[in-house]
GROMACS .gro file of C-alpha atoms in nm:
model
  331
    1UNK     CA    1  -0.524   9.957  -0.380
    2UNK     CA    2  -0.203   9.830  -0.193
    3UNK     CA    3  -0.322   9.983   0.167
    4UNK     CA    4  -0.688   9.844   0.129
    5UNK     CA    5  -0.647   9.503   0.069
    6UNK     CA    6  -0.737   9.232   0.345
    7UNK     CA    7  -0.504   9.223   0.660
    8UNK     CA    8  -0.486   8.972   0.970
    9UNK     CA    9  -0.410   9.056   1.339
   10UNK     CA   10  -0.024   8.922   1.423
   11UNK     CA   11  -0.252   8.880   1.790
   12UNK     CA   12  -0.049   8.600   1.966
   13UNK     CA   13   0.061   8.407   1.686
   14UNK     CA   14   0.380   8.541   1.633
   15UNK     CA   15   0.500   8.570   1.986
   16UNK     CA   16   0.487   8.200   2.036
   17UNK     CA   17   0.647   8.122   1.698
   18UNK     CA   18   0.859   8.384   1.754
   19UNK     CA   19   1.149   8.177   1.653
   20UNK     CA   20   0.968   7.948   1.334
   21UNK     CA   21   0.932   8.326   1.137
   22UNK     CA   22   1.223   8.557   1.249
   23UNK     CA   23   1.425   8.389   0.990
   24UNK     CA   24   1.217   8.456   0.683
   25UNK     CA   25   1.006   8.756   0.794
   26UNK     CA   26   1.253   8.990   0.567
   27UNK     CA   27   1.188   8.760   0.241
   28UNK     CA   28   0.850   8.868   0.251
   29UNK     CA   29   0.876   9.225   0.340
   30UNK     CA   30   0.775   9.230   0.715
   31UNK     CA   31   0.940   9.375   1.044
   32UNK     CA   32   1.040   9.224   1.332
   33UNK     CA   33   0.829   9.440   1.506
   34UNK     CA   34   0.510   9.144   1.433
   35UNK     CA   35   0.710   8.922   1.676
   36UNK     CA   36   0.653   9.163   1.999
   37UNK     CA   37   0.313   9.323   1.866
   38UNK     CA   38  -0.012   9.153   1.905
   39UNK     CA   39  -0.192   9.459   1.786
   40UNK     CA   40   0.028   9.468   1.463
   41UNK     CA   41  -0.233   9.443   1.121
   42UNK     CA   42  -0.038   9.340   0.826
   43UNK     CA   43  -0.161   9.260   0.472
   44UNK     CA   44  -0.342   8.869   0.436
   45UNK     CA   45  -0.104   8.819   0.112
   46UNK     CA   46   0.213   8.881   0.321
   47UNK     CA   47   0.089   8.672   0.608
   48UNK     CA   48   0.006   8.409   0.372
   49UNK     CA   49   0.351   8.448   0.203
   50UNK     CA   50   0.520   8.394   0.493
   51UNK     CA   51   0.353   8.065   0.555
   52UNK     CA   52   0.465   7.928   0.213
   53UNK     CA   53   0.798   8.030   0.268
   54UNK     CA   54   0.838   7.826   0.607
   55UNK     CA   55   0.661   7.543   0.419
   56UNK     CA   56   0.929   7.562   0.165
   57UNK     CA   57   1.233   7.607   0.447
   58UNK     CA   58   1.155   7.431   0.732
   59UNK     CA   59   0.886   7.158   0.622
   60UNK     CA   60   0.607   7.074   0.403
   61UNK     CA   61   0.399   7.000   0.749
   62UNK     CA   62   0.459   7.301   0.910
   63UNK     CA   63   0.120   7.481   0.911
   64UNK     CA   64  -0.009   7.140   0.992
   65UNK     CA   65   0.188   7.098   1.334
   66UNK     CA   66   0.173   7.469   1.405
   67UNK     CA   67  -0.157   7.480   1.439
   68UNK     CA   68  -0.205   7.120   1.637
   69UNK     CA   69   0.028   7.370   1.923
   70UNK     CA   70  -0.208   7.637   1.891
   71UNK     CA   71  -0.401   7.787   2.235
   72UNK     CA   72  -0.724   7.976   2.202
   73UNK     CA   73  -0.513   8.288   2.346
   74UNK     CA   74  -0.275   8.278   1.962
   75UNK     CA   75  -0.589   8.409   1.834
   76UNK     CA   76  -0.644   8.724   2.062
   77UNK     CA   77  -1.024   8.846   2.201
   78UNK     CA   78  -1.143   8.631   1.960
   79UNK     CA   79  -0.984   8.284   2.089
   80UNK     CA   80  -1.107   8.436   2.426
   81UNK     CA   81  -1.430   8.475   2.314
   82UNK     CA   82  -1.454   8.103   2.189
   83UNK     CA   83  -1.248   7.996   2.480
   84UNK     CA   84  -1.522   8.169   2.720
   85UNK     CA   85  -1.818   8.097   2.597
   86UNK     CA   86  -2.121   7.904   2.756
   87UNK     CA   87  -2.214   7.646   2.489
   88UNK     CA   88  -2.051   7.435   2.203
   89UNK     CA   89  -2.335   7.597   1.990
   90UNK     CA   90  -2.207   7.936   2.078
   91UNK     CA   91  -1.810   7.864   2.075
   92UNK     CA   92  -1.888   7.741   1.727
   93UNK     CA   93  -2.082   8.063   1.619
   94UNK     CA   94  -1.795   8.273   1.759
   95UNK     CA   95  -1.534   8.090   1.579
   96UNK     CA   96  -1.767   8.087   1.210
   97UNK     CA   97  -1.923   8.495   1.278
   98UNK     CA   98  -1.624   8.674   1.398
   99UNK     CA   99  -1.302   8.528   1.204
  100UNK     CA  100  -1.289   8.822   1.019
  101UNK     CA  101  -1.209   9.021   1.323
  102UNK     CA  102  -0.888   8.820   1.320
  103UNK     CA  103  -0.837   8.795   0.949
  104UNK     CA  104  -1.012   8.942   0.640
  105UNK     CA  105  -1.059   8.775   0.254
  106UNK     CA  106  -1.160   8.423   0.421
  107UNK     CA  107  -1.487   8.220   0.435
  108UNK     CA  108  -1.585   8.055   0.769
  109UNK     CA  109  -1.917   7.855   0.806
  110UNK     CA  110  -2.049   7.608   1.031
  111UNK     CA  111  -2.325   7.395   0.889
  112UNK     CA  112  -2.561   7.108   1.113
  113UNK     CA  113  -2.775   6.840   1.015
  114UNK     CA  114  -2.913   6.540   1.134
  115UNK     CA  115  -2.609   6.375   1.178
  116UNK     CA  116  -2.317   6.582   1.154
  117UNK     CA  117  -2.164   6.917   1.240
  118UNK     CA  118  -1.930   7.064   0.937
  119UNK     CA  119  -1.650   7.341   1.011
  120UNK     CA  120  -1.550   7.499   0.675
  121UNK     CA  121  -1.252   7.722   0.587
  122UNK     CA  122  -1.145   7.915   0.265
  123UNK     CA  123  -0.925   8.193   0.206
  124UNK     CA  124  -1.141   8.374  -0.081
  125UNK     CA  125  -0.869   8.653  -0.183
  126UNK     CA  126  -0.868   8.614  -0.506
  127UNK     CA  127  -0.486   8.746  -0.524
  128UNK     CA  128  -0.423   8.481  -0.285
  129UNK     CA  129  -0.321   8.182  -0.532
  130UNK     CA  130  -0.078   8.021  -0.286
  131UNK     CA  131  -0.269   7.940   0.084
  132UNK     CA  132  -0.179   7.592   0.158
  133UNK     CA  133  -0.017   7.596   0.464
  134UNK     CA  134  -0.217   7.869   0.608
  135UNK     CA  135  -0.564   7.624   0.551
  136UNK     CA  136  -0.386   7.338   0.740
  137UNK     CA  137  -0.274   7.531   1.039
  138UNK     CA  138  -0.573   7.674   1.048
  139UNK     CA  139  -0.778   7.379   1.015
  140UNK     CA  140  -0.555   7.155   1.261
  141UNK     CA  141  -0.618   7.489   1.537
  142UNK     CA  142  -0.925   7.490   1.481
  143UNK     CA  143  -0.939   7.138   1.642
  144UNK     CA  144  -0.645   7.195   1.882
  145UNK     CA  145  -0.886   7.489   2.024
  146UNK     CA  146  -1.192   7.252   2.062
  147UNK     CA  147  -0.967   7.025   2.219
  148UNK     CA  148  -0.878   7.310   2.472
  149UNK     CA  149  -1.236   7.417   2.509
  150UNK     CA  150  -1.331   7.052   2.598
  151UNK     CA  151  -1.033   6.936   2.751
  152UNK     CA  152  -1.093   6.634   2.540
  153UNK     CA  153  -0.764   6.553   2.408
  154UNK     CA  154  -0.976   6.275   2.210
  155UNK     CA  155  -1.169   6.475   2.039
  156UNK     CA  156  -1.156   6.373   1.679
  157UNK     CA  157  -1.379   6.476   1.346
  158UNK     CA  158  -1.497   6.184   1.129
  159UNK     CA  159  -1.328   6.303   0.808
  160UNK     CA  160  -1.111   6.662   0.676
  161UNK     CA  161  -1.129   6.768   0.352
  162UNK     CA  162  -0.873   7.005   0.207
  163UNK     CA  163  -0.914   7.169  -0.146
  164UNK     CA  164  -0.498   7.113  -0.248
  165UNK     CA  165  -0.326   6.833  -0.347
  166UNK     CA  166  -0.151   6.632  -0.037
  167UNK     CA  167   0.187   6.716   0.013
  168UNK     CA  168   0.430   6.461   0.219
  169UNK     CA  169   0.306   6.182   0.385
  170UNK     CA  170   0.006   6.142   0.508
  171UNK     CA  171   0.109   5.987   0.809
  172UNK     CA  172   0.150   6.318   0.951
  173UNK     CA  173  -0.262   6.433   0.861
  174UNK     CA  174  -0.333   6.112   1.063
  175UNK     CA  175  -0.136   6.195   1.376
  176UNK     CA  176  -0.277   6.525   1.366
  177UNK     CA  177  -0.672   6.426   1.274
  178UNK     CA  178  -0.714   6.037   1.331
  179UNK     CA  179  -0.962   6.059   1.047
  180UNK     CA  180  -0.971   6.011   0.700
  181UNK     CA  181  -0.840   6.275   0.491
  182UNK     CA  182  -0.912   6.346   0.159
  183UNK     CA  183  -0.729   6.589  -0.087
  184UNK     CA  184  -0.817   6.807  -0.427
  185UNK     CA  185  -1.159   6.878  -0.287
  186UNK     CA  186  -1.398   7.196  -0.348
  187UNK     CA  187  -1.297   7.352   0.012
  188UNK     CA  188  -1.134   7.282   0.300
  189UNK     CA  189  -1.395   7.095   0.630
  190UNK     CA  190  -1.392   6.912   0.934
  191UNK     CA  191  -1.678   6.695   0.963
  192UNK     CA  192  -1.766   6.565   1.300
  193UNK     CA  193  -2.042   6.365   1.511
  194UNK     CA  194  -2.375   6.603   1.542
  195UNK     CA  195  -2.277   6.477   1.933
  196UNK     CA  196  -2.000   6.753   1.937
  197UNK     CA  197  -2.300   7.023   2.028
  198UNK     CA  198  -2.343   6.830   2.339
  199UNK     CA  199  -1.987   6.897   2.459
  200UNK     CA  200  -1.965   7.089   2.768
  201UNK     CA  201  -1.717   7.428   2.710
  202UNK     CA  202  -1.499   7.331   3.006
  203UNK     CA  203  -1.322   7.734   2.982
  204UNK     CA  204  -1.661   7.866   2.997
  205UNK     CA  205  -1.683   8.262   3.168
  206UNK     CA  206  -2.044   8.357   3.086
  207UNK     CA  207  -1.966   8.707   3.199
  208UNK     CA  208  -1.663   8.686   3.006
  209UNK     CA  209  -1.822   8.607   2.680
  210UNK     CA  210  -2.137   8.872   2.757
  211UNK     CA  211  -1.786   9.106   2.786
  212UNK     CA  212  -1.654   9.036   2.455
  213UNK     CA  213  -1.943   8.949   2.204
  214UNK     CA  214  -2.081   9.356   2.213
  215UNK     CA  215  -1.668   9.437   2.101
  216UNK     CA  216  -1.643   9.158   1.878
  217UNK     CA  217  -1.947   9.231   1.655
  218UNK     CA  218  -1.848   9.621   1.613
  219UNK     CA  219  -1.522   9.523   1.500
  220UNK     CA  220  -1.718   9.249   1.291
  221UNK     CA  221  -1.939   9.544   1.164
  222UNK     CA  222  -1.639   9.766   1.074
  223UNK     CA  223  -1.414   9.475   0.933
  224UNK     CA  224  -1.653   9.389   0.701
  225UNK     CA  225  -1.766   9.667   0.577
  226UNK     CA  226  -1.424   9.750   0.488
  227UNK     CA  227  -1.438   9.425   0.259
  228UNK     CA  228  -1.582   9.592  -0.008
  229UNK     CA  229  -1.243   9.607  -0.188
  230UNK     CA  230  -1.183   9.282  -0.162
  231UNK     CA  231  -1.507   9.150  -0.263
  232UNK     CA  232  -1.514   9.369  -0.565
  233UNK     CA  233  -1.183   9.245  -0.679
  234UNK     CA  234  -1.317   8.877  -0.615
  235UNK     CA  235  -1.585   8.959  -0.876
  236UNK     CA  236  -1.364   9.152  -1.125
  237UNK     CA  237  -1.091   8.910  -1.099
  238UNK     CA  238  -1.374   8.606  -1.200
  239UNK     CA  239  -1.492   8.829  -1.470
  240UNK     CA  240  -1.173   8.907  -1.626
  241UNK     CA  241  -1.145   8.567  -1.841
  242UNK     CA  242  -1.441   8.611  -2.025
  243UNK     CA  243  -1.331   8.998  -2.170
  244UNK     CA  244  -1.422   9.330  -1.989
  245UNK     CA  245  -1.591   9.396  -1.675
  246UNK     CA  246  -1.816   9.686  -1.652
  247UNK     CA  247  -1.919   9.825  -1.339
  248UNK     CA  248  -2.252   9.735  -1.413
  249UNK     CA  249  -2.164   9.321  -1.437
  250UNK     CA  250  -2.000   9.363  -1.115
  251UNK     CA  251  -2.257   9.552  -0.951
  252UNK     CA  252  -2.521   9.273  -1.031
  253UNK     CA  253  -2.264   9.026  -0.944
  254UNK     CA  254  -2.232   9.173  -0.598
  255UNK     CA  255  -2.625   9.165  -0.582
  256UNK     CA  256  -2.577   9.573  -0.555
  257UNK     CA  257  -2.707   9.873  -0.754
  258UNK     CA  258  -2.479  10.015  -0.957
  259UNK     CA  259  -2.524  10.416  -0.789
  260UNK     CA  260  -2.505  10.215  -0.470
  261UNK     CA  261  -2.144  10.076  -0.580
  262UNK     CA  262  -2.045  10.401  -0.697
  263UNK     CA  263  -2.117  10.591  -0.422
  264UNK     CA  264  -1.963  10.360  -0.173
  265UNK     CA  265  -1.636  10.366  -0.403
  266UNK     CA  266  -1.646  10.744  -0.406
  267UNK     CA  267  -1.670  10.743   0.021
  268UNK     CA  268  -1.365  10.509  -0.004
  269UNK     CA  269  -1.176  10.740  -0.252
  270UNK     CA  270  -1.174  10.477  -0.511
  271UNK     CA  271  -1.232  10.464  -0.863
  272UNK     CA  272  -1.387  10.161  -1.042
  273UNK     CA  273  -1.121  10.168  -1.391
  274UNK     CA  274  -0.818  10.215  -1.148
  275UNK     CA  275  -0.964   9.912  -0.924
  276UNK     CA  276  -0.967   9.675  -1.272
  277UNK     CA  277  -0.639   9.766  -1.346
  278UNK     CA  278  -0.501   9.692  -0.987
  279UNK     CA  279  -0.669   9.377  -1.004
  280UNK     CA  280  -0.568   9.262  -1.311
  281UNK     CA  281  -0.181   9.397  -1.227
  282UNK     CA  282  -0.179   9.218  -0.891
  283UNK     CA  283  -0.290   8.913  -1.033
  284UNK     CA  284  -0.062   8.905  -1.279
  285UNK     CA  285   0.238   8.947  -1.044
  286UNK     CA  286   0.116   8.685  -0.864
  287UNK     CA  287   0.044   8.429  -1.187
  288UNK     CA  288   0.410   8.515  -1.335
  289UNK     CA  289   0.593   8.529  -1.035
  290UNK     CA  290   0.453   8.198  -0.836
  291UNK     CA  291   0.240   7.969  -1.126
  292UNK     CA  292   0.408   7.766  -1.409
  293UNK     CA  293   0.136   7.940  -1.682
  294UNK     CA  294   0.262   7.995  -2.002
  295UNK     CA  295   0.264   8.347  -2.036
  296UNK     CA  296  -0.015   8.320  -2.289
  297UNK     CA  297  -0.243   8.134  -2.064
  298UNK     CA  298  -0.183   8.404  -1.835
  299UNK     CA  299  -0.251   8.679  -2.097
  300UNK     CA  300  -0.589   8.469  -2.154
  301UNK     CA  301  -0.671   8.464  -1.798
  302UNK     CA  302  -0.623   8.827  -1.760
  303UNK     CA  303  -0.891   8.935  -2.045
  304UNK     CA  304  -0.618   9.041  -2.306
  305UNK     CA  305  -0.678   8.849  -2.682
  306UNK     CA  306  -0.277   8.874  -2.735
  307UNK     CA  307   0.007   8.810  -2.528
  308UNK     CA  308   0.189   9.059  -2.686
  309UNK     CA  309  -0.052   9.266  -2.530
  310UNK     CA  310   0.004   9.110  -2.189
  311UNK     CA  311   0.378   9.156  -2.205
  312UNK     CA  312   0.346   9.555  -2.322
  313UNK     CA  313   0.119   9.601  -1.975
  314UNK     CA  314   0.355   9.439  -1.756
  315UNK     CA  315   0.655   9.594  -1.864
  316UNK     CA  316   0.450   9.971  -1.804
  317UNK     CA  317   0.329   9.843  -1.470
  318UNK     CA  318   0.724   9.656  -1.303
  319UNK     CA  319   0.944   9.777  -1.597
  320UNK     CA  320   1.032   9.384  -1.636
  321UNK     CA  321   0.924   9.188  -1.878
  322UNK     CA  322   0.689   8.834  -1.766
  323UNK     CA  323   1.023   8.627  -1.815
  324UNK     CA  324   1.274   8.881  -1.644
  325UNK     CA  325   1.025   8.949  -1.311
  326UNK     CA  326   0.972   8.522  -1.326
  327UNK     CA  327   1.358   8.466  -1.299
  328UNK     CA  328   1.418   8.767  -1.014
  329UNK     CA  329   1.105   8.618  -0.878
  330UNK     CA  330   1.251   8.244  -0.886
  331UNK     CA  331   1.623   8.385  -0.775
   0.00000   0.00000   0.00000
């Protein structure tokens, strides 16, 4: 399951900030290569790791004032394709439809009504358990790239909402939004004025964007597509609590037939017992090595009625035991 989990394009990114991750790219497992590669694909939970690791390092903020640096071009053909297109209405489709060209396992929607326009972000991985500072640089991009499309260094939403708990002062959320800001809530939005639709895109290259929106949706078409994995393991990891999944729960869950998920398992190679045990395994290592759970909670979460249980699994799948892999983890 390790090679077929989501990934994210290094794109531009990682040439700019170049200097911000060379320090700590070997702590998570990654090259230096990312740094000079735009075309480099690496796996979301490294990417992700990395981000926590600066946050720890450097500072709490750092996703946060990353991204209010970012340039439409960090983001590769699909910044340009935000960057060229004709309308607000259209930059803000590109930016909502296509993420997952740039990075797989999230949830991007844009949602109107009669009074406001609502940009919403969430990493949906569910072996992702630590994503802070990735949601506030990309959150605070997200507006530095309006800004950019615009040229309206104003620009402003009315209110942010982040799903974590706040983390250093918030001083530095207002310097960055110059809205309210509100913490522990079900996702992560910007909220602005219905009036941003009537911004003009100031970047705008019709023939640009007519360029880049056939290339965009194939690798759209393809990226999700090869989602499945991850969307299974969403499902099976939410089942796991509650006892056994069967593939029939999470074909239902996945509004699918269950021949239908077979067969699309078999054309990936993939079968559905060795998938729940991956799942369970990587979620494990992630709950022991970067929660404070008891190891029975953790046991509990997992489906298993013992933790003696638990502890017997772990030790076959990293030869540790729970407390032994949480103090190498810890170091």
């Amino acid at each position: 399951m390790t090679d077929r989990r989501h990934t994210v394009f290094c794109e531009s990114l990682f040439v700019r900030n170049a200097a911000l991750f060379a320090p700590y790219l070997g702590a998570v497992g990654l090259g230096e290569k990312v740094l000079t590669s735009p075309d480099a694909e690496i796996p979301l939970s490294q990417y992700m790791a990395l981000w926590e690791v600066v946050g720890r390092e450097v500072s709490p903020s750092v996703g946060l004032q990353t991204g209010a640096r970012a340039q439409s071009s960090d983001w590769g053909a699909y910044g340009y394709a935000a960057r060229s297109a004709p309308s607000m209405q259209l930059a803000l489709r590109c930016l909502s439809h296509f993420y997952a060209v740039l990075a797989q396992g999230a949830r991007t929607e844009v949602s109107v009504n009669d009074s406001f326009v609502t940009l919403i972000y969430q990493v949906v991985d569910p072996l992702i358990t630590e994503r802070r500072q990735d949601t506030e640089y990309t959150t605070s991009a997200a507006l530095a790239i309006l800004r950019e499309l615009t040229k309206c260094s104003s620009l402003k939403p009315v209110r942010v909402e982040f799903e974590h708990d706040r983390l250093g002062d918030l001083s530095v959320y207002q310097d960055v939004f110059s809205c309210p800001v509100v913490f522990n809530q079900p996702d992560n939005r910007m909220v602005f004025a219905k009036s941003l639709l009537d911004m003009p895109i100031l970047t705008a290259d019709t023939r640009l964007f007519q360029a880049l929106e056939p290339f965009l949706q194939r690798q759209h078409s393809a990226r999700v597509e090869s989602e499945l994995l991850g969307r299974m393991a969403a499902h099976i990891a939410s089942g796991l609590g509650s006892g056994g999944v069967s593939i029939e729960w999470v074909a239902s869950s996945m509004n699918m037939g269950v021949r239908t998920l077979q067969r699309r398992l078999s054309e990936q190679g993939l079968d559905f017992t060795q998938v729940v045990e991956d799942v369970r395994r990587s979620l494990a290592e992630e709950y022991v090595a970067r929660s404070d759970y008891s190891f029975t909670h953790i046991a509990l979460l997992l489906g298993y009625s013992e933790a003696s249980s638990f502890s017997r699994a772990f030790r076959r799948w990293t030869q540790l035991t729970p407390l032994k892999y949480r103090q190498r983890a810890r170091g």
